Amino acid sequence: TAPKQQEKEFPLFITPLNCLHPQKGGTAVMKGSLTTERRNKMILSVILGIVCVAYVLPVLAVLINSFKLNTYVKTNTFALPAGEMWAGVENFVKGMTFGNYPFWNSVKYSVVITVLSTALILLGTSMAAWYIARVNSLFCKILYFLCVFSMVVPFQMVMFTLSNTADKLKLNLVQLSGLCG
């Protein structure tokens, strides 16, 4: 018989568990080289890591530029803020207090609208769900399937139809109706 190939020993806590053969003494033996599946997973991890970095870089650029004076954001976009470029938290203070409608008013109104609408939605839908589940009628079955169907249809289809209808009815021309200025 041919002699067995020498296998390397690794501590159990360092190697991946799916390619180990347990041995006595708390160590495990790693079998062969990387399998095709592991190699593909490693390549996919590298590709997805690059995609993640591509998604994070614009956010990082905005964060870095938020500490610069406005003139340096336009000229030295990717430079780190230092010296005369540094604006500190002045941009944040200006953003929170600028104009006739400060930021904190917007936050307050958003919280009130979110809390009230969530409470009303939970109350209304739970009562409707109880009624639909308990009452066995044709109306309830139709209503149930309409609710299920609305979850199956993508949101974009609903919004496309709604915006087309608004365009046909000339509802997108807000200034003609006298609502805005």
Coordinates of C-alpha atoms in Angstrom, one line a residue:
T1 CA 0.0 0.0 0.0
A2 CA 1.1 3.6 -0.7
P3 CA 2.2 5.6 2.4
K4 CA -0.4 8.1 3.7
Q5 CA 0.1 11.8 2.9
Q6 CA 1.3 13.8 5.9
E7 CA -1.6 15.8 7.4
K8 CA -1.1 19.1 9.3
E9 CA -2.5 19.5 12.8
F10 CA -4.2 22.7 13.8
P11 CA -5.8 23.7 17.1
L12 CA -9.6 23.2 17.1
F13 CA -10.4 26.9 17.7
I14 CA -8.5 28.3 14.7
T15 CA -9.7 26.1 11.9
P16 CA -13.2 26.1 10.3
L17 CA -15.4 23.3 11.8
N18 CA -16.6 21.9 8.5
C19 CA -13.3 20.6 7.4
L20 CA -11.9 19.1 10.6
H21 CA -11.5 15.5 11.7
P22 CA -11.4 15.3 15.5
Q23 CA -8.4 13.7 17.1
K24 CA -7.4 12.8 20.6
G25 CA -5.9 15.7 22.7
G26 CA -8.2 18.5 21.6
T27 CA -6.7 19.0 18.1
A28 CA -8.1 18.3 14.7
V29 CA -6.5 17.4 11.4
M30 CA -7.2 19.6 8.4
K31 CA -8.1 17.7 5.3
G32 CA -6.4 18.6 2.0
S33 CA -6.5 22.0 0.4
L34 CA -9.4 24.4 0.0
T35 CA -12.4 22.8 -1.6
T36 CA -14.1 24.5 -4.6
E37 CA -17.0 25.4 -2.4
R38 CA -14.8 27.1 0.2
R39 CA -12.8 28.9 -2.6
N40 CA -16.1 30.2 -4.2
K41 CA -17.3 31.4 -0.8
M42 CA -14.0 33.2 -0.2
I43 CA -14.2 34.9 -3.7
L44 CA -17.8 35.8 -3.0
S45 CA -16.8 37.3 0.4
V46 CA -14.1 39.4 -1.2
I47 CA -16.5 40.7 -4.0
L48 CA -19.2 41.5 -1.4
G49 CA -16.6 43.2 0.8
I50 CA -15.6 45.4 -2.2
V51 CA -19.3 46.2 -2.8
C52 CA -19.8 47.1 0.9
V53 CA -16.8 49.5 0.7
A54 CA -18.3 51.1 -2.4
Y55 CA -21.5 51.7 -0.6
V56 CA -19.8 53.1 2.6
L57 CA -17.4 55.5 0.8
P58 CA -20.0 58.1 -0.2
V59 CA -21.4 58.2 3.3
L60 CA -17.9 58.6 4.7
A61 CA -17.2 61.4 2.2
V62 CA -20.3 63.2 3.3
L63 CA -19.3 62.8 7.0
I64 CA -15.8 64.1 6.3
N65 CA -17.1 67.0 4.3
S66 CA -19.6 68.0 7.0
F67 CA -16.7 69.2 9.1
K68 CA -15.3 71.4 6.3
L69 CA -16.2 75.0 5.3
N70 CA -18.4 75.1 2.2
T71 CA -15.7 76.5 -0.1
Y72 CA -13.4 73.6 0.7
V73 CA -16.1 71.0 0.2
K74 CA -16.3 72.2 -3.5
T75 CA -12.5 72.4 -4.1
N76 CA -11.0 69.7 -1.8
T77 CA -13.8 67.1 -1.7
F78 CA -11.7 64.1 -0.6
A79 CA -9.2 65.9 1.6
L80 CA -9.4 65.5 5.4
P81 CA -10.5 68.6 7.2
A82 CA -7.5 70.4 8.8
G83 CA -6.4 73.9 9.6
E84 CA -8.4 76.5 7.7
M85 CA -10.7 73.9 6.2
W86 CA -12.0 72.9 9.6
A87 CA -15.6 74.1 10.4
G88 CA -16.1 72.0 13.5
V89 CA -19.7 71.6 14.5
E90 CA -20.7 75.0 13.1
N91 CA -22.3 73.3 10.0
F92 CA -24.4 71.1 12.3
V93 CA -25.6 74.1 14.4
K94 CA -26.4 76.1 11.3
G95 CA -28.3 73.1 9.8
M96 CA -30.4 72.7 13.0
T97 CA -31.3 76.4 13.3
F98 CA -31.2 77.8 9.7
G99 CA -34.4 79.3 8.2
N100 CA -37.9 79.9 9.5
Y101 CA -38.5 76.2 10.3
P102 CA -35.8 74.8 12.6
F103 CA -34.8 71.2 12.5
W104 CA -36.2 70.4 16.0
N105 CA -39.7 71.4 15.0
S106 CA -39.5 68.9 12.1
V107 CA -38.3 66.2 14.5
K108 CA -41.2 67.0 16.9
Y109 CA -43.8 66.9 14.2
S110 CA -42.4 63.7 12.7
V111 CA -42.4 61.9 16.0
V112 CA -46.0 63.0 16.7
I113 CA -47.2 61.9 13.3
T114 CA -45.4 58.6 13.5
V115 CA -46.6 57.7 16.9
L116 CA -50.2 58.7 16.3
S117 CA -50.4 57.0 12.9
T118 CA -48.8 53.8 14.1
A119 CA -51.3 53.7 17.0
L120 CA -54.3 54.3 14.8
I121 CA -53.1 51.7 12.2
L122 CA -52.5 49.1 14.9
L123 CA -55.9 49.7 16.4
G124 CA -57.8 49.7 13.1
T125 CA -56.0 46.8 11.5
S126 CA -56.3 44.6 14.6
M127 CA -60.0 45.2 14.8
A128 CA -60.4 44.5 11.1
A129 CA -58.3 41.3 11.4
W130 CA -60.4 40.1 14.3
Y131 CA -63.6 40.6 12.3
I132 CA -62.2 39.0 9.1
A133 CA -60.9 36.0 11.0
R134 CA -64.0 35.4 13.1
V135 CA -66.9 36.1 10.6
N136 CA -67.3 33.6 7.9
S137 CA -69.0 35.5 5.1
L138 CA -68.4 36.1 1.4
F139 CA -67.6 39.8 2.2
C140 CA -64.9 38.8 4.7
K141 CA -63.4 36.3 2.3
I142 CA -63.2 38.9 -0.5
L143 CA -61.8 41.4 1.9
Y144 CA -59.2 38.9 3.1
F145 CA -58.1 38.1 -0.4
L146 CA -57.9 41.8 -1.3
C147 CA -55.6 42.3 1.7
V148 CA -53.4 39.3 0.7
F149 CA -53.3 40.4 -2.9
S150 CA -52.2 43.9 -1.9
M151 CA -49.2 42.3 -0.1
V152 CA -48.3 40.4 -3.3
V153 CA -48.3 43.4 -5.6
P154 CA -45.0 45.3 -5.5
F155 CA -45.3 48.9 -4.2
Q156 CA -43.7 50.3 -7.3
M157 CA -46.7 49.1 -9.4
V158 CA -49.1 50.8 -7.1
M159 CA -47.1 54.1 -7.1
F160 CA -46.7 54.0 -10.9
T161 CA -50.4 53.6 -11.4
L162 CA -51.2 56.3 -8.9
S163 CA -48.7 58.8 -10.4
N164 CA -50.1 58.1 -13.9
T165 CA -53.6 58.8 -12.7
A166 CA -52.5 62.0 -11.0
D167 CA -50.8 63.1 -14.2
K168 CA -54.0 62.4 -16.3
L169 CA -56.1 64.3 -13.8
K170 CA -53.6 67.2 -13.8
L171 CA -53.1 66.8 -10.0
N172 CA -49.4 67.3 -10.3
L173 CA -49.8 71.0 -11.2
V174 CA -50.1 72.2 -7.6
Q175 CA -49.6 75.9 -8.4
L176 CA -52.8 76.0 -10.6
S177 CA -54.9 74.9 -7.7
G178 CA -53.7 77.8 -5.5
L179 CA -52.3 75.6 -2.7
C180 CA -48.7 76.8 -3.0
G181 CA -47.9 80.4 -3.4

